[in-house]
């Protein structure tokens, strides 16, 4: 018995020594050589607490999460609100109760991020990268774009937030190269093809030509609604009209930056809507209907032109004519869709983190091409016909026939079977496969979008050729106004004012009445403090221009 116990003791010691050596070797290894092998290299399993302020963020229980945990040895205990919490109420409570988690993935505009940074609650990404995961810097600079570690520095020169969804120069280059710069969701006017064919398919590239065509179709079909949108698209800012008139988020007037209310094109846009209303082509339905009600009316065939996007061509034909379809009208020649690159989600690491080394190494893996494939593409197969099930895939393969800058083995493409499942039930299939944003830590859209970009698809190339020149990026307009400050209150009041006056302007009975209402609105805006807000816009604009010039 003593011999058996001695043998067992010796064996136990040997195991412990070997485990110690394994741990030591793993700590000194280059993470980029095999970034996802923590579980296999002996570091052991660990569960980190993760908070997201987005209600859609997934619990760490799906098929994708399990695959990533098997590879990395790391799982998450996820806490999230029932409704999105951009105000940061949860974070405030965590600070007060000294219960910050190991990791946060929150909206970049969350109001408590600044307090977390100013209060010294967060690790700087620079510090953790340099100490534990130097290859992450290379991955971010070369695969995402250098802006992630330069454009989001704080006053102390450090970067505390790792931003997903920022349109870096690298992203824009990849999008242009793959016919994917212009997303399908850009606001468009969509017409019934049968009614458009009836009038000879006239040019609609100017406001007057659009009105003429719409009037002709409305005259031919007086029982139909000429134009219809919903309150989400129109009641606050005529959102579907703004890009048609090329209106920027702010108006640069000489050396001043003003609210877009001062932009002459903004006034012309509202006058155009007023002209539509005066001719009976735009009714109050577009300002009160929910999106669901409007969609039902369009599907029933009750609408001639609707506020949709280019994907409408794939919609089921209207019920009153199954032999027709929907199509996008030619945009106005003034069409311009402005984007202020701000990023989407921010990942931060509180100093309450129980294992910052493992956490930043996990991010090194998640940010790599291998990690992005695991998070966004799923299980790899060898060909398009490999699909077996939603949970086990294979969900994608590398298509050698389509070159890709990120993947020398070819463009990542979904297997036919997985594509079929997505077509039947996109959200359900995506969730069951456990892919994408609901479990993401950091996203490189130049990589994750490759499955949707296809530089060999003639329809996508034609759409991108038409629309990508109409997209414009304005990093100089990336203004920060604290919503709780005096300026933030002024800005909120101006936005409410604009919404309150919009229908009054659109349904004004005459041009004289329109001008009178517009002047009244601007007078109220001045009394609220618009000039003071515009002074801050001008200051931040100059600062941003100087900062961009030095990058």
Coordinates of C-alpha atoms in Angstrom, one line a residue:
X1 CA 0.0 0.0 0.0
X2 CA 2.9 2.4 0.9
X3 CA 4.5 1.5 -2.5
X4 CA 1.3 2.3 -4.3
X5 CA 0.9 5.7 -2.5
X6 CA 4.5 6.5 -3.2
X7 CA 4.1 5.8 -6.8
X8 CA 0.9 7.9 -6.9
X9 CA 2.7 10.8 -5.2
X10 CA 5.6 10.7 -7.7
X11 CA 3.2 10.6 -10.5
X12 CA 1.3 13.6 -9.1
X13 CA 4.5 15.6 -8.7
X14 CA 5.5 14.8 -12.3
X15 CA 2.1 15.9 -13.6
X16 CA 2.4 19.2 -11.6
X17 CA 5.9 19.8 -12.9
X18 CA 4.9 19.2 -16.5
X19 CA 1.8 21.5 -16.1
X20 CA 4.1 24.2 -14.6
X21 CA 6.4 23.9 -17.6
X22 CA 3.5 24.1 -20.0
X23 CA 2.1 27.2 -18.3
X24 CA 5.5 28.8 -18.4
X25 CA 6.1 28.0 -22.1
X26 CA 2.6 29.3 -23.0
X27 CA 3.2 32.6 -21.3
X28 CA 6.4 33.2 -23.3
X29 CA 4.9 32.0 -26.6
X30 CA 4.1 34.4 -29.5
X31 CA 0.3 34.6 -29.3
X32 CA 0.0 35.2 -33.0
X33 CA 1.5 31.8 -33.8
X34 CA -1.6 30.1 -32.4
X35 CA -3.8 32.8 -30.9
X36 CA -6.7 30.5 -30.0
X37 CA -5.0 27.6 -28.2
X38 CA -5.3 28.7 -24.6
X39 CA -7.5 25.8 -23.6
X40 CA -5.2 23.3 -25.3
X41 CA -2.0 24.7 -24.0
X42 CA -2.8 24.2 -20.3
X43 CA -3.9 27.6 -19.1
X44 CA -7.2 26.2 -17.9
X45 CA -10.7 27.4 -18.2
X46 CA -11.8 30.9 -16.9
X47 CA -15.1 32.7 -16.8
X48 CA -15.1 36.5 -17.2
X49 CA -18.0 38.8 -16.4
X50 CA -19.1 40.8 -19.4
X51 CA -21.5 43.7 -19.5
X52 CA -23.2 45.0 -22.6
X53 CA -25.6 48.0 -22.7
X54 CA -27.3 46.4 -25.7
X55 CA -30.4 44.3 -25.1
X56 CA -29.6 42.1 -28.2
X57 CA -26.2 41.0 -26.9
X58 CA -26.4 37.2 -26.5
X59 CA -25.9 35.1 -23.4
X60 CA -22.7 33.0 -23.8
X61 CA -24.7 29.8 -24.5
X62 CA -25.1 29.4 -28.2
X63 CA -23.2 27.1 -30.6
X64 CA -20.8 29.8 -31.7
X65 CA -19.9 30.8 -28.1
X66 CA -19.3 27.1 -27.2
X67 CA -16.9 26.7 -30.2
X68 CA -14.9 29.8 -29.2
X69 CA -14.8 28.7 -25.5
X70 CA -13.5 25.2 -26.6
X71 CA -10.8 26.9 -28.6
X72 CA -9.8 29.6 -26.0
X73 CA -10.7 28.2 -22.6
X74 CA -12.6 31.4 -21.9
X75 CA -16.3 31.8 -21.4
X76 CA -18.4 34.8 -20.3
X77 CA -21.1 35.4 -17.7
X78 CA -23.1 38.0 -19.6
X79 CA -25.1 40.8 -18.0
X80 CA -27.3 43.0 -20.2
X81 CA -30.4 45.3 -19.8
X82 CA -33.9 44.4 -20.9
X83 CA -33.8 47.6 -23.1
X84 CA -30.7 49.3 -24.5
X85 CA -29.1 51.6 -21.9
X86 CA -27.2 54.3 -23.7
X87 CA -27.6 56.6 -20.7
X88 CA -25.3 54.3 -18.7
X89 CA -27.6 53.8 -15.7
X90 CA -26.3 50.3 -15.2
X91 CA -22.7 51.5 -15.3
X92 CA -23.5 54.2 -12.8
X93 CA -24.8 51.6 -10.4
X94 CA -21.8 49.4 -10.9
X95 CA -19.4 52.2 -10.1
X96 CA -21.4 53.1 -7.0
X97 CA -21.4 49.5 -5.8
X98 CA -17.8 48.8 -6.8
X99 CA -19.0 46.0 -9.0
X100 CA -17.6 46.7 -12.5
X101 CA -17.2 43.6 -14.6
X102 CA -14.1 42.2 -16.4
X103 CA -15.1 43.5 -19.8
X104 CA -17.6 45.8 -21.4
X105 CA -19.0 45.9 -24.9
X106 CA -21.2 49.0 -25.1
X107 CA -22.4 51.6 -27.5
X108 CA -19.7 54.0 -28.4
X109 CA -22.0 56.9 -27.4
X110 CA -22.8 55.5 -24.0
X111 CA -22.9 58.5 -21.7
X112 CA -20.9 56.9 -18.9
X113 CA -17.8 56.0 -21.0
X114 CA -16.3 59.4 -20.4
X115 CA -16.7 59.0 -16.6
X116 CA -15.1 55.6 -16.7
X117 CA -12.1 57.1 -18.5
X118 CA -11.9 60.3 -16.5
X119 CA -12.3 58.4 -13.2
X120 CA -9.4 56.1 -14.0
X121 CA -11.6 53.0 -13.9
X122 CA -10.1 51.5 -17.2
X123 CA -6.9 49.9 -18.4
X124 CA -5.4 51.7 -21.4
X125 CA -5.3 49.4 -24.4
X126 CA -1.8 50.6 -25.1
X127 CA -0.6 49.3 -21.8
X128 CA -2.1 45.9 -22.0
X129 CA -1.1 45.4 -25.7
X130 CA 2.5 46.4 -25.0
X131 CA 2.8 44.2 -21.9
X132 CA 0.9 41.0 -22.9
X133 CA -0.1 41.0 -26.6
X134 CA 2.2 43.1 -28.8
X135 CA 1.0 41.3 -32.0
X136 CA -2.5 42.9 -31.5
X137 CA -1.1 46.3 -32.4
X138 CA 0.2 44.9 -35.7
X139 CA -3.2 43.2 -36.4
X140 CA -5.1 46.4 -35.7
X141 CA -2.8 48.6 -37.7
X142 CA -2.5 46.2 -40.8
X143 CA -6.0 44.6 -40.9
X144 CA -8.3 47.2 -39.4
X145 CA -6.5 50.5 -39.9
X146 CA -4.2 52.6 -37.8
X147 CA -7.0 54.9 -36.8
X148 CA -8.3 52.5 -34.1
X149 CA -5.3 53.3 -32.0
X150 CA -4.8 56.9 -33.1
X151 CA -8.2 58.5 -33.7
X152 CA -9.6 57.5 -30.3
X153 CA -6.8 58.7 -28.0
X154 CA -7.8 60.6 -24.9
X155 CA -6.2 63.8 -23.7
X156 CA -3.5 61.8 -21.9
X157 CA -2.5 60.3 -25.2
X158 CA -3.8 56.8 -24.4
X159 CA -6.5 54.7 -26.1
X160 CA -9.0 53.1 -23.7
X161 CA -11.7 52.0 -26.2
X162 CA -11.3 49.4 -28.9
X163 CA -13.9 50.5 -31.5
X164 CA -15.9 48.2 -33.8
X165 CA -17.5 49.4 -37.0
X166 CA -15.3 52.4 -37.7
X167 CA -14.8 53.2 -41.4
X168 CA -11.1 53.4 -41.6
X169 CA -9.2 54.1 -44.8
X170 CA -8.4 50.4 -45.0
X171 CA -12.1 49.6 -44.8
X172 CA -13.0 52.1 -47.5
X173 CA -10.3 50.7 -49.8
X174 CA -11.6 47.1 -49.3
X175 CA -15.2 48.1 -49.7
X176 CA -14.5 49.9 -53.0
X177 CA -12.4 47.0 -54.3
X178 CA -15.2 44.5 -53.6
X179 CA -18.2 46.5 -54.8
X180 CA -19.4 46.9 -51.3
X181 CA -19.0 50.6 -50.3
X182 CA -22.7 51.4 -50.9
X183 CA -24.9 49.4 -48.6
X184 CA -28.3 48.2 -49.9
X185 CA -30.1 50.1 -47.1
X186 CA -29.4 53.6 -48.5
X187 CA -32.8 55.5 -48.6
X188 CA -34.4 55.3 -52.0
X189 CA -37.8 56.0 -53.6
X190 CA -39.2 52.6 -54.8
X191 CA -41.9 52.3 -57.5
X192 CA -44.2 49.7 -58.8
X193 CA -42.7 48.6 -62.1
X194 CA -46.1 48.1 -63.8
X195 CA -47.2 51.7 -63.1
X196 CA -43.8 53.1 -64.0
X197 CA -43.8 51.1 -67.3
X198 CA -47.3 52.6 -68.1
X199 CA -45.9 56.1 -68.3
X200 CA -42.9 55.2 -70.4
X201 CA -40.3 55.1 -67.6
X202 CA -39.4 58.8 -67.6
X203 CA -36.3 60.3 -66.0
X204 CA -36.8 61.0 -62.2
X205 CA -33.3 62.5 -61.5
X206 CA -34.6 65.9 -60.4
X207 CA -37.3 67.0 -57.9
X208 CA -39.5 68.4 -60.7
X209 CA -39.1 65.3 -62.9
X210 CA -39.9 63.1 -60.0
X211 CA -43.1 65.1 -59.2
X212 CA -44.2 65.0 -62.9
X213 CA -43.8 61.2 -63.0
X214 CA -45.6 60.7 -59.7
X215 CA -48.4 62.9 -60.8
X216 CA -48.9 60.9 -64.0
X217 CA -49.0 57.6 -62.1
X218 CA -51.4 59.1 -59.5
X219 CA -53.7 60.3 -62.3
X220 CA -53.8 56.9 -63.9
X221 CA -54.5 55.2 -60.5
X222 CA -56.5 57.6 -58.3
X223 CA -57.5 54.8 -56.0
X224 CA -53.9 54.3 -54.9
X225 CA -51.7 56.3 -52.4
X226 CA -49.2 58.2 -54.5
X227 CA -46.3 58.2 -52.0
X228 CA -46.1 56.6 -48.6
X229 CA -43.5 56.3 -45.8
X230 CA -43.8 55.9 -42.1
X231 CA -43.4 58.1 -39.0
X232 CA -39.9 56.7 -38.3
X233 CA -38.7 57.9 -41.7
X234 CA -40.5 61.2 -41.9
X235 CA -41.9 62.7 -38.7
X236 CA -38.6 63.9 -37.2
X237 CA -36.5 65.0 -40.2
X238 CA -37.9 63.8 -43.5
X239 CA -35.1 61.3 -43.4
X240 CA -35.8 59.8 -46.8
X241 CA -35.7 63.2 -48.5
X242 CA -32.4 64.4 -46.9
X243 CA -30.0 62.4 -49.0
X244 CA -31.9 63.1 -52.2
X245 CA -31.1 66.8 -51.7
X246 CA -27.5 66.1 -50.6
X247 CA -27.9 67.7 -47.1
X248 CA -25.0 67.3 -44.7
X249 CA -25.4 66.9 -41.0
X250 CA -24.1 70.4 -40.4
X251 CA -23.8 73.5 -42.6
X252 CA -20.4 75.0 -43.2
X253 CA -21.0 78.7 -44.0
X254 CA -17.7 80.4 -44.5
X255 CA -15.7 80.1 -41.3
X256 CA -18.7 79.1 -39.3
X257 CA -20.4 75.7 -38.8
X258 CA -24.1 76.1 -38.4
X259 CA -27.1 73.8 -37.8
X260 CA -28.6 72.3 -41.0
X261 CA -31.7 74.5 -40.4
X262 CA -29.5 77.3 -41.9
X263 CA -28.7 75.3 -45.0
X264 CA -30.6 76.7 -48.0
X265 CA -30.9 73.1 -49.3
X266 CA -32.7 72.1 -46.2
X267 CA -35.4 74.7 -46.7
X268 CA -35.7 73.7 -50.4
X269 CA -36.2 70.1 -49.3
X270 CA -39.0 71.0 -47.0
X271 CA -40.5 73.2 -49.8
X272 CA -40.4 70.1 -52.0
X273 CA -42.3 68.1 -49.5
X274 CA -44.8 71.0 -49.2
X275 CA -45.2 70.9 -53.0
X276 CA -45.9 67.2 -52.9
X277 CA -48.5 67.7 -50.2
X278 CA -50.2 70.6 -52.0
X279 CA -50.7 68.3 -55.0
X280 CA -52.1 65.6 -52.9
X281 CA -49.1 63.3 -53.4
X282 CA -47.9 63.3 -49.8
X283 CA -50.4 62.8 -47.0
X284 CA -50.2 62.8 -43.2
X285 CA -50.2 59.0 -43.3
X286 CA -46.4 59.2 -43.8
X287 CA -46.1 61.0 -40.5
X288 CA -48.3 58.8 -38.4
X289 CA -48.2 55.2 -39.8
X290 CA -46.0 52.7 -38.1
X291 CA -43.5 50.9 -40.3
X292 CA -45.6 47.7 -40.0
X293 CA -48.8 49.5 -41.3
X294 CA -47.0 51.0 -44.2
X295 CA -45.4 47.7 -45.1
X296 CA -48.8 46.1 -45.2
X297 CA -50.2 48.7 -47.5
X298 CA -47.2 48.5 -49.9
X299 CA -47.5 44.7 -49.9
X300 CA -51.2 44.9 -50.6
X301 CA -50.5 47.0 -53.7
X302 CA -52.1 50.2 -52.3
X303 CA -49.0 52.4 -52.9
X304 CA -47.4 53.7 -56.1
X305 CA -44.1 55.0 -54.7
X306 CA -42.7 54.1 -51.2
X307 CA -39.8 54.9 -49.0
X308 CA -37.7 51.8 -49.1
X309 CA -34.2 50.7 -50.3
X310 CA -32.7 48.8 -53.3
X311 CA -33.4 45.5 -51.6
X312 CA -37.1 46.1 -52.3
X313 CA -36.6 44.5 -55.8
X314 CA -36.5 41.1 -53.9
X315 CA -39.8 41.7 -52.2
X316 CA -42.9 39.6 -52.9
X317 CA -44.9 41.3 -55.7
X318 CA -47.9 43.4 -54.7
X319 CA -51.0 41.3 -54.1
X320 CA -53.1 43.0 -56.8
X321 CA -50.5 42.1 -59.5
X322 CA -48.3 39.1 -59.0
X323 CA -46.7 39.7 -62.4
X324 CA -45.0 42.9 -61.5
X325 CA -42.2 43.9 -59.1
X326 CA -40.7 46.8 -57.2
X327 CA -37.8 48.8 -58.4
X328 CA -35.6 51.7 -57.2
X329 CA -36.1 54.9 -59.1
X330 CA -33.0 56.8 -60.3
X331 CA -31.8 59.0 -57.4
X332 CA -31.8 62.8 -57.7
X333 CA -28.7 64.2 -59.3
X334 CA -28.1 65.9 -55.9
X335 CA -28.2 62.6 -54.0
X336 CA -25.5 62.4 -51.3
X337 CA -25.5 60.2 -48.3
X338 CA -23.4 61.7 -45.5
X339 CA -21.6 59.6 -42.9
X340 CA -19.8 60.8 -39.8
X341 CA -17.3 58.0 -39.0
X342 CA -17.8 57.4 -35.3
X343 CA -17.7 53.7 -34.9
X344 CA -20.4 51.6 -33.4
X345 CA -19.5 49.5 -30.3
X346 CA -16.7 50.2 -27.8
X347 CA -14.9 47.5 -25.9
X348 CA -13.2 48.5 -22.6
X349 CA -11.4 46.6 -19.9
X350 CA -12.1 47.9 -16.3
X351 CA -9.3 47.6 -13.8
X352 CA -11.6 45.2 -11.9
X353 CA -10.7 42.6 -14.5
X354 CA -9.6 39.4 -12.8
X355 CA -7.1 38.4 -15.5
X356 CA -6.1 41.2 -17.9
X357 CA -3.4 39.1 -19.5
X358 CA -5.8 36.4 -20.6
X359 CA -8.3 39.0 -21.6
X360 CA -6.0 41.0 -24.0
X361 CA -4.7 37.8 -25.4
X362 CA -8.3 36.7 -26.1
X363 CA -8.8 40.0 -28.0
X364 CA -5.6 39.3 -30.0
X365 CA -7.3 36.1 -31.1
X366 CA -10.7 37.7 -31.6
X367 CA -9.2 40.5 -33.7
X368 CA -7.2 38.2 -35.9
X369 CA -8.4 36.7 -39.2
X370 CA -8.8 33.4 -37.5
X371 CA -10.9 34.9 -34.7
X372 CA -13.1 37.0 -37.1
X373 CA -13.8 33.8 -39.1
X374 CA -14.8 32.0 -35.9
X375 CA -17.1 34.8 -34.7
X376 CA -18.6 35.8 -38.1
X377 CA -18.3 32.9 -40.5
X378 CA -18.7 29.9 -38.2
X379 CA -17.5 26.3 -39.0
X380 CA -15.2 26.0 -42.1
X381 CA -16.0 23.5 -44.8
X382 CA -14.1 22.5 -48.0
X383 CA -16.8 23.4 -50.5
X384 CA -20.2 25.0 -51.1
X385 CA -22.1 21.7 -50.6
X386 CA -20.7 20.8 -47.2
X387 CA -23.6 22.1 -45.0
X388 CA -25.1 19.6 -42.6
X389 CA -26.8 21.5 -39.8
X390 CA -27.2 25.1 -38.4
X391 CA -25.2 24.3 -35.2
X392 CA -22.3 22.4 -36.7
X393 CA -22.3 23.8 -40.2
X394 CA -20.1 23.9 -42.2
X395 CA -21.3 27.5 -42.6
X396 CA -18.6 28.7 -45.0
X397 CA -15.8 27.8 -47.3
X398 CA -13.0 29.7 -49.0
X399 CA -13.9 30.2 -52.7
X400 CA -10.6 30.0 -54.6
X401 CA -12.3 31.5 -57.7
X402 CA -12.7 34.9 -56.0
X403 CA -9.5 36.5 -54.9
X404 CA -9.5 38.3 -51.5
X405 CA -6.9 40.7 -50.0
X406 CA -7.4 39.3 -46.5
X407 CA -7.6 35.6 -47.3
X408 CA -5.1 34.2 -49.8
X409 CA -7.1 31.0 -49.9
X410 CA -10.0 32.8 -51.5
X411 CA -13.1 34.8 -50.5
X412 CA -15.0 33.4 -47.5
X413 CA -18.5 32.4 -48.8
X414 CA -21.4 30.8 -47.1
X415 CA -22.2 27.2 -48.0
X416 CA -25.3 26.7 -50.2
X417 CA -27.2 25.0 -47.5
X418 CA -26.5 27.7 -44.9
X419 CA -27.5 30.3 -47.4
X420 CA -30.8 28.5 -48.0
X421 CA -31.5 28.4 -44.3
X422 CA -30.7 32.1 -44.0
X423 CA -33.2 32.9 -46.8
X424 CA -35.9 31.0 -45.0
X425 CA -35.4 32.6 -41.6
X426 CA -32.4 35.0 -41.4
X427 CA -32.5 35.9 -37.7
X428 CA -33.5 32.5 -36.5
X429 CA -30.8 30.7 -38.5
X430 CA -28.2 33.3 -37.6
X431 CA -29.0 32.8 -33.9
X432 CA -29.0 29.0 -34.1
X433 CA -25.6 29.0 -35.8
X434 CA -24.3 31.3 -33.1
X435 CA -22.7 33.9 -35.4
X436 CA -22.1 37.6 -35.7
X437 CA -22.8 40.7 -33.7
X438 CA -24.7 39.1 -30.8
X439 CA -21.6 37.5 -29.4
X440 CA -18.9 39.8 -30.8
X441 CA -16.1 41.3 -28.9
X442 CA -14.5 43.3 -31.7
X443 CA -15.5 43.4 -35.4
X444 CA -13.5 44.2 -38.5
X445 CA -16.2 44.9 -41.0
X446 CA -13.6 44.8 -43.8
X447 CA -13.3 41.1 -42.9
X448 CA -16.8 40.2 -41.7
X449 CA -18.4 41.8 -44.8
X450 CA -16.5 39.7 -47.2
X451 CA -19.1 37.0 -47.2
X452 CA -21.7 39.5 -48.4
X453 CA -19.4 41.4 -50.9
X454 CA -19.1 39.8 -54.3
X455 CA -16.9 41.6 -56.9
X456 CA -18.2 39.2 -59.5
X457 CA -21.9 39.9 -59.1
X458 CA -23.0 42.3 -61.9
X459 CA -26.0 43.6 -60.1
X460 CA -24.0 44.5 -57.0
X461 CA -21.3 46.0 -59.1
X462 CA -23.8 48.2 -61.0
X463 CA -25.5 49.3 -57.8
X464 CA -22.1 50.2 -56.2
X465 CA -21.0 52.0 -59.3
X466 CA -24.2 54.1 -59.1
X467 CA -24.3 54.8 -55.4
X468 CA -20.7 54.7 -54.0
X469 CA -19.8 58.1 -55.6
X470 CA -22.9 59.4 -53.8
X471 CA -21.5 58.5 -50.3
X472 CA -19.4 61.0 -48.5
X473 CA -17.6 60.8 -45.2
X474 CA -17.2 63.7 -42.8
X475 CA -14.8 62.9 -39.9
X476 CA -14.5 66.6 -39.3
X477 CA -18.1 66.6 -38.1
X478 CA -17.5 64.2 -35.2
X479 CA -18.7 66.5 -32.5
X480 CA -19.1 65.6 -28.9
X481 CA -21.9 67.4 -27.0
X482 CA -22.6 66.3 -23.5
X483 CA -26.4 65.7 -23.4
X484 CA -26.5 66.8 -19.7
X485 CA -24.7 70.1 -20.3
X486 CA -26.3 73.4 -21.2
X487 CA -25.3 72.9 -24.9
X488 CA -26.8 69.4 -24.8
X489 CA -30.1 70.7 -23.5
X490 CA -30.1 73.4 -26.3
X491 CA -29.4 70.7 -28.9
X492 CA -32.2 68.5 -27.7
X493 CA -34.6 71.4 -27.7
X494 CA -33.6 72.4 -31.3
X495 CA -34.2 68.8 -32.4
X496 CA -37.7 68.8 -30.7
X497 CA -38.4 72.2 -32.3
X498 CA -37.5 70.9 -35.7
X499 CA -39.9 67.9 -35.3
X500 CA -42.7 70.1 -34.0
X501 CA -42.6 72.5 -36.9
X502 CA -42.0 69.9 -39.7
X503 CA -45.7 69.0 -40.4
X504 CA -46.7 72.6 -40.1
X505 CA -44.3 73.5 -42.9
X506 CA -45.1 70.4 -45.0
X507 CA -48.8 71.1 -44.9
X508 CA -48.7 74.9 -45.1
X509 CA -51.4 76.3 -47.4
X510 CA -49.3 78.7 -49.3
X511 CA -45.7 79.8 -50.0
X512 CA -46.3 82.9 -47.9
X513 CA -47.6 80.8 -45.0
X514 CA -44.6 78.5 -45.4
X515 CA -42.0 81.3 -45.2
X516 CA -43.8 82.8 -42.2
X517 CA -43.7 79.5 -40.3
X518 CA -40.0 78.9 -41.2
X519 CA -39.1 82.4 -40.0
X520 CA -41.0 81.7 -36.8
X521 CA -39.2 78.5 -36.2
X522 CA -35.8 80.1 -36.7
X523 CA -36.7 82.8 -34.3
X524 CA -37.6 80.3 -31.6
X525 CA -34.3 78.4 -32.3
X526 CA -32.4 81.7 -31.8
X527 CA -34.2 82.3 -28.5
X528 CA -33.3 78.7 -27.3
X529 CA -29.6 79.4 -27.9
X530 CA -28.8 78.1 -31.3
X531 CA -25.9 80.6 -31.8
X532 CA -24.2 79.3 -28.7
X533 CA -24.5 75.7 -29.9
X534 CA -23.2 76.7 -33.3
X535 CA -20.2 78.4 -31.7
X536 CA -19.2 75.1 -30.1
X537 CA -19.7 73.3 -33.5
X538 CA -17.4 75.8 -35.1
X539 CA -14.7 75.3 -32.4
X540 CA -14.8 71.5 -32.5
X541 CA -14.8 71.5 -36.3
X542 CA -11.6 73.5 -36.3
X543 CA -10.1 71.1 -33.7
X544 CA -11.1 68.1 -35.8
X545 CA -9.7 69.5 -39.0
X546 CA -6.3 70.2 -37.3
X547 CA -6.3 66.7 -35.7
X548 CA -7.0 65.1 -39.1
X549 CA -4.3 67.1 -40.8
X550 CA -1.7 65.6 -38.4
X551 CA -2.7 62.0 -38.9

